[in-house]
């Protein structure tokens, strides 16, 4: 069996200046701008795409839950696709998404950045919406426990301890 997670974040994330993902990139950019008292942070695209984010601890919890509760040989309890065939994989996520613009505003506020957020429209937005269907895992009894705000606060704290 396999789990297919959505965008993961949390302790140990990649905060590299040029090859990190959006959430870690925002934490680094907004915190750096806050420390340097910069007046502006420039973000790519329009900020209109929506993304789903799952804290790494929730992913770990989902892995343990699935190991303990999913028996692919149990034809009555194992998840099935729309055709009734047994599945060997499940999506893992929160079932909630947020616009990139809202994410930028949330992270900037949490790190204390008070400057302007500008959007570089010459940069790509990517896919307009990425939200996993987590209904099968939810039907088995698992849901994420860490809200995005709570996860961001702990991730920002970990970033500060590790990199500042």
JSON list of C-alpha atoms in Angstrom, two decimals, residues 41-164:
[
{"chain": "A", "resi": 41, "resn": "UNK", "atom": "CA", "xyz": [8.90, 41.31, -0.49]},
{"chain": "A", "resi": 42, "resn": "UNK", "atom": "CA", "xyz": [8.33, 40.29, -4.09]},
{"chain": "A", "resi": 43, "resn": "UNK", "atom": "CA", "xyz": [6.46, 37.03, -4.69]},
{"chain": "A", "resi": 44, "resn": "UNK", "atom": "CA", "xyz": [6.02, 35.17, -7.96]},
{"chain": "A", "resi": 45, "resn": "UNK", "atom": "CA", "xyz": [2.86, 35.28, -10.07]},
{"chain": "A", "resi": 46, "resn": "UNK", "atom": "CA", "xyz": [-0.50, 36.70, -9.05]},
{"chain": "A", "resi": 47, "resn": "UNK", "atom": "CA", "xyz": [-0.98, 34.85, -5.77]},
{"chain": "A", "resi": 48, "resn": "UNK", "atom": "CA", "xyz": [-4.29, 33.47, -7.03]},
{"chain": "A", "resi": 49, "resn": "UNK", "atom": "CA", "xyz": [-3.50, 29.71, -7.23]},
{"chain": "A", "resi": 50, "resn": "UNK", "atom": "CA", "xyz": [-4.72, 27.53, -4.38]},
{"chain": "A", "resi": 51, "resn": "UNK", "atom": "CA", "xyz": [-2.60, 24.91, -2.65]},
{"chain": "A", "resi": 52, "resn": "UNK", "atom": "CA", "xyz": [-3.14, 22.39, 0.12]},
{"chain": "A", "resi": 53, "resn": "UNK", "atom": "CA", "xyz": [-0.48, 22.00, 2.85]},
{"chain": "A", "resi": 54, "resn": "UNK", "atom": "CA", "xyz": [-0.01, 19.12, 5.29]},
{"chain": "A", "resi": 55, "resn": "UNK", "atom": "CA", "xyz": [2.27, 19.29, 8.33]},
{"chain": "A", "resi": 56, "resn": "UNK", "atom": "CA", "xyz": [4.89, 16.54, 8.34]},
{"chain": "A", "resi": 57, "resn": "UNK", "atom": "CA", "xyz": [3.70, 15.32, 11.76]},
{"chain": "A", "resi": 58, "resn": "UNK", "atom": "CA", "xyz": [0.21, 14.79, 10.34]},
{"chain": "A", "resi": 59, "resn": "UNK", "atom": "CA", "xyz": [1.73, 12.77, 7.50]},
{"chain": "A", "resi": 60, "resn": "UNK", "atom": "CA", "xyz": [3.59, 10.63, 10.05]},
{"chain": "A", "resi": 61, "resn": "UNK", "atom": "CA", "xyz": [0.34, 10.15, 11.96]},
{"chain": "A", "resi": 62, "resn": "UNK", "atom": "CA", "xyz": [-1.44, 9.12, 8.74]},
{"chain": "A", "resi": 63, "resn": "UNK", "atom": "CA", "xyz": [1.30, 6.58, 7.99]},
{"chain": "A", "resi": 64, "resn": "UNK", "atom": "CA", "xyz": [0.93, 4.97, 11.42]},
{"chain": "A", "resi": 65, "resn": "UNK", "atom": "CA", "xyz": [-2.86, 5.02, 11.14]},
{"chain": "A", "resi": 66, "resn": "UNK", "atom": "CA", "xyz": [-2.78, 3.29, 7.76]},
{"chain": "A", "resi": 67, "resn": "UNK", "atom": "CA", "xyz": [-0.29, 0.66, 8.92]},
{"chain": "A", "resi": 68, "resn": "UNK", "atom": "CA", "xyz": [-2.52, -0.15, 11.88]},
{"chain": "A", "resi": 69, "resn": "UNK", "atom": "CA", "xyz": [-5.90, 0.06, 10.10]},
{"chain": "A", "resi": 70, "resn": "UNK", "atom": "CA", "xyz": [-5.60, -0.86, 6.44]},
{"chain": "A", "resi": 71, "resn": "UNK", "atom": "CA", "xyz": [-5.64, -4.53, 5.58]},
{"chain": "A", "resi": 72, "resn": "UNK", "atom": "CA", "xyz": [-5.69, -4.82, 1.80]},
{"chain": "A", "resi": 73, "resn": "UNK", "atom": "CA", "xyz": [-6.65, -8.48, 2.17]},
{"chain": "A", "resi": 74, "resn": "UNK", "atom": "CA", "xyz": [-9.82, -7.55, 4.06]},
{"chain": "A", "resi": 75, "resn": "UNK", "atom": "CA", "xyz": [-12.09, -7.14, 1.07]},
{"chain": "A", "resi": 76, "resn": "UNK", "atom": "CA", "xyz": [-14.91, -5.73, 3.18]},
{"chain": "A", "resi": 77, "resn": "UNK", "atom": "CA", "xyz": [-12.94, -2.93, 4.85]},
{"chain": "A", "resi": 78, "resn": "UNK", "atom": "CA", "xyz": [-10.26, -2.05, 2.27]},
{"chain": "A", "resi": 79, "resn": "UNK", "atom": "CA", "xyz": [-10.83, 1.18, 0.31]},
{"chain": "A", "resi": 80, "resn": "UNK", "atom": "CA", "xyz": [-12.13, 0.89, -3.25]},
{"chain": "A", "resi": 81, "resn": "UNK", "atom": "CA", "xyz": [-12.10, 3.07, -6.34]},
{"chain": "A", "resi": 82, "resn": "UNK", "atom": "CA", "xyz": [-15.22, 4.24, -8.18]},
{"chain": "A", "resi": 83, "resn": "UNK", "atom": "CA", "xyz": [-15.39, 0.92, -10.07]},
{"chain": "A", "resi": 84, "resn": "UNK", "atom": "CA", "xyz": [-15.34, -1.08, -6.84]},
{"chain": "A", "resi": 85, "resn": "UNK", "atom": "CA", "xyz": [-11.77, -2.31, -7.33]},
{"chain": "A", "resi": 86, "resn": "UNK", "atom": "CA", "xyz": [-9.50, -2.52, -4.26]},
{"chain": "A", "resi": 87, "resn": "UNK", "atom": "CA", "xyz": [-7.07, 0.37, -3.95]},
{"chain": "A", "resi": 88, "resn": "UNK", "atom": "CA", "xyz": [-3.40, 0.07, -3.12]},
{"chain": "A", "resi": 89, "resn": "UNK", "atom": "CA", "xyz": [-2.88, 3.80, -2.54]},
{"chain": "A", "resi": 90, "resn": "UNK", "atom": "CA", "xyz": [-4.61, 6.67, -0.74]},
{"chain": "A", "resi": 91, "resn": "UNK", "atom": "CA", "xyz": [-4.28, 10.46, -0.89]},
{"chain": "A", "resi": 92, "resn": "UNK", "atom": "CA", "xyz": [-3.23, 12.19, 2.33]},
{"chain": "A", "resi": 93, "resn": "UNK", "atom": "CA", "xyz": [-4.05, 15.83, 2.93]},
{"chain": "A", "resi": 94, "resn": "UNK", "atom": "CA", "xyz": [-6.16, 18.22, 4.95]},
{"chain": "A", "resi": 95, "resn": "UNK", "atom": "CA", "xyz": [-9.03, 18.66, 2.53]},
{"chain": "A", "resi": 96, "resn": "UNK", "atom": "CA", "xyz": [-8.53, 22.44, 2.80]},
{"chain": "A", "resi": 97, "resn": "UNK", "atom": "CA", "xyz": [-6.61, 24.76, 0.53]},
{"chain": "A", "resi": 98, "resn": "UNK", "atom": "CA", "xyz": [-5.49, 28.38, 0.68]},
{"chain": "A", "resi": 99, "resn": "UNK", "atom": "CA", "xyz": [-4.54, 30.89, -1.99]},
{"chain": "A", "resi": 100, "resn": "UNK", "atom": "CA", "xyz": [-0.86, 31.68, -2.33]},
{"chain": "A", "resi": 101, "resn": "UNK", "atom": "CA", "xyz": [-1.74, 35.32, -1.62]},
{"chain": "A", "resi": 102, "resn": "UNK", "atom": "CA", "xyz": [-3.48, 34.38, 1.65]},
{"chain": "A", "resi": 103, "resn": "UNK", "atom": "CA", "xyz": [-0.52, 32.17, 2.56]},
{"chain": "A", "resi": 104, "resn": "UNK", "atom": "CA", "xyz": [1.89, 35.07, 1.97]},
{"chain": "A", "resi": 105, "resn": "UNK", "atom": "CA", "xyz": [-0.22, 37.37, 4.14]},
{"chain": "A", "resi": 106, "resn": "UNK", "atom": "CA", "xyz": [-0.45, 34.77, 6.92]},
{"chain": "A", "resi": 107, "resn": "UNK", "atom": "CA", "xyz": [3.29, 34.05, 6.98]},
{"chain": "A", "resi": 108, "resn": "UNK", "atom": "CA", "xyz": [4.23, 37.74, 6.75]},
{"chain": "A", "resi": 109, "resn": "UNK", "atom": "CA", "xyz": [2.01, 38.48, 9.75]},
{"chain": "A", "resi": 110, "resn": "UNK", "atom": "CA", "xyz": [3.35, 35.52, 11.77]},
{"chain": "A", "resi": 111, "resn": "UNK", "atom": "CA", "xyz": [6.99, 36.59, 11.27]},
{"chain": "A", "resi": 112, "resn": "UNK", "atom": "CA", "xyz": [6.19, 40.26, 11.96]},
{"chain": "A", "resi": 113, "resn": "UNK", "atom": "CA", "xyz": [6.90, 41.64, 8.48]},
{"chain": "A", "resi": 114, "resn": "UNK", "atom": "CA", "xyz": [5.07, 44.96, 8.08]},
{"chain": "A", "resi": 115, "resn": "UNK", "atom": "CA", "xyz": [6.18, 45.96, 4.58]},
{"chain": "A", "resi": 116, "resn": "UNK", "atom": "CA", "xyz": [4.44, 45.60, 1.23]},
{"chain": "A", "resi": 117, "resn": "UNK", "atom": "CA", "xyz": [3.92, 42.36, -0.65]},
{"chain": "A", "resi": 118, "resn": "UNK", "atom": "CA", "xyz": [4.29, 42.80, -4.40]},
{"chain": "A", "resi": 119, "resn": "UNK", "atom": "CA", "xyz": [3.54, 40.23, -7.07]},
{"chain": "A", "resi": 120, "resn": "UNK", "atom": "CA", "xyz": [5.85, 39.71, -10.06]},
{"chain": "A", "resi": 121, "resn": "UNK", "atom": "CA", "xyz": [3.35, 39.01, -12.82]},
{"chain": "A", "resi": 122, "resn": "UNK", "atom": "CA", "xyz": [6.15, 38.01, -15.21]},
{"chain": "A", "resi": 123, "resn": "UNK", "atom": "CA", "xyz": [6.63, 34.84, -13.15]},
{"chain": "A", "resi": 124, "resn": "UNK", "atom": "CA", "xyz": [4.37, 31.81, -13.54]},
{"chain": "A", "resi": 125, "resn": "UNK", "atom": "CA", "xyz": [1.46, 30.93, -11.26]},
{"chain": "A", "resi": 126, "resn": "UNK", "atom": "CA", "xyz": [1.43, 27.21, -11.99]},
{"chain": "A", "resi": 127, "resn": "UNK", "atom": "CA", "xyz": [-1.69, 25.08, -11.77]},
{"chain": "A", "resi": 128, "resn": "UNK", "atom": "CA", "xyz": [-4.69, 27.15, -10.56]},
{"chain": "A", "resi": 129, "resn": "UNK", "atom": "CA", "xyz": [-5.80, 24.65, -7.89]},
{"chain": "A", "resi": 130, "resn": "UNK", "atom": "CA", "xyz": [-4.28, 21.56, -6.26]},
{"chain": "A", "resi": 131, "resn": "UNK", "atom": "CA", "xyz": [-6.51, 19.91, -3.69]},
{"chain": "A", "resi": 132, "resn": "UNK", "atom": "CA", "xyz": [-6.49, 16.16, -3.06]},
{"chain": "A", "resi": 133, "resn": "UNK", "atom": "CA", "xyz": [-9.59, 14.04, -2.63]},
{"chain": "A", "resi": 134, "resn": "UNK", "atom": "CA", "xyz": [-9.03, 12.59, 0.84]},
{"chain": "A", "resi": 135, "resn": "UNK", "atom": "CA", "xyz": [-12.50, 11.10, 1.25]},
{"chain": "A", "resi": 136, "resn": "UNK", "atom": "CA", "xyz": [-11.33, 7.47, 1.29]},
{"chain": "A", "resi": 137, "resn": "UNK", "atom": "CA", "xyz": [-8.79, 8.01, 4.07]},
{"chain": "A", "resi": 138, "resn": "UNK", "atom": "CA", "xyz": [-11.31, 10.12, 5.96]},
{"chain": "A", "resi": 139, "resn": "UNK", "atom": "CA", "xyz": [-13.88, 7.31, 5.59]},
{"chain": "A", "resi": 140, "resn": "UNK", "atom": "CA", "xyz": [-11.36, 4.98, 7.24]},
{"chain": "A", "resi": 141, "resn": "UNK", "atom": "CA", "xyz": [-11.32, 7.37, 10.23]},
{"chain": "A", "resi": 142, "resn": "UNK", "atom": "CA", "xyz": [-8.24, 9.55, 9.76]},
{"chain": "A", "resi": 143, "resn": "UNK", "atom": "CA", "xyz": [-8.16, 13.34, 9.58]},
{"chain": "A", "resi": 144, "resn": "UNK", "atom": "CA", "xyz": [-5.35, 15.83, 9.99]},
{"chain": "A", "resi": 145, "resn": "UNK", "atom": "CA", "xyz": [-5.00, 17.45, 13.41]},
{"chain": "A", "resi": 146, "resn": "UNK", "atom": "CA", "xyz": [-2.59, 20.33, 12.86]},
{"chain": "A", "resi": 147, "resn": "UNK", "atom": "CA", "xyz": [-4.18, 23.53, 11.55]},
{"chain": "A", "resi": 148, "resn": "UNK", "atom": "CA", "xyz": [-2.18, 25.51, 9.02]},
{"chain": "A", "resi": 149, "resn": "UNK", "atom": "CA", "xyz": [-1.76, 28.42, 11.44]},
{"chain": "A", "resi": 150, "resn": "UNK", "atom": "CA", "xyz": [-0.56, 26.19, 14.29]},
{"chain": "A", "resi": 151, "resn": "UNK", "atom": "CA", "xyz": [1.76, 24.32, 11.94]},
{"chain": "A", "resi": 152, "resn": "UNK", "atom": "CA", "xyz": [3.17, 27.56, 10.56]},
{"chain": "A", "resi": 153, "resn": "UNK", "atom": "CA", "xyz": [3.86, 28.92, 14.03]},
{"chain": "A", "resi": 154, "resn": "UNK", "atom": "CA", "xyz": [5.84, 25.81, 15.02]},
{"chain": "A", "resi": 155, "resn": "UNK", "atom": "CA", "xyz": [7.63, 25.69, 11.66]},
{"chain": "A", "resi": 156, "resn": "UNK", "atom": "CA", "xyz": [8.63, 29.36, 11.89]},
{"chain": "A", "resi": 157, "resn": "UNK", "atom": "CA", "xyz": [9.89, 28.80, 15.44]},
{"chain": "A", "resi": 158, "resn": "UNK", "atom": "CA", "xyz": [11.93, 25.82, 14.26]},
{"chain": "A", "resi": 159, "resn": "UNK", "atom": "CA", "xyz": [13.31, 27.86, 11.33]},
{"chain": "A", "resi": 160, "resn": "UNK", "atom": "CA", "xyz": [14.43, 30.63, 13.69]},
{"chain": "A", "resi": 161, "resn": "UNK", "atom": "CA", "xyz": [16.14, 28.19, 16.07]},
{"chain": "A", "resi": 162, "resn": "UNK", "atom": "CA", "xyz": [17.88, 26.32, 13.27]},
{"chain": "A", "resi": 163, "resn": "UNK", "atom": "CA", "xyz": [18.89, 29.07, 10.84]},
{"chain": "A", "resi": 164, "resn": "UNK", "atom": "CA", "xyz": [19.05, 32.36, 12.73]}
]
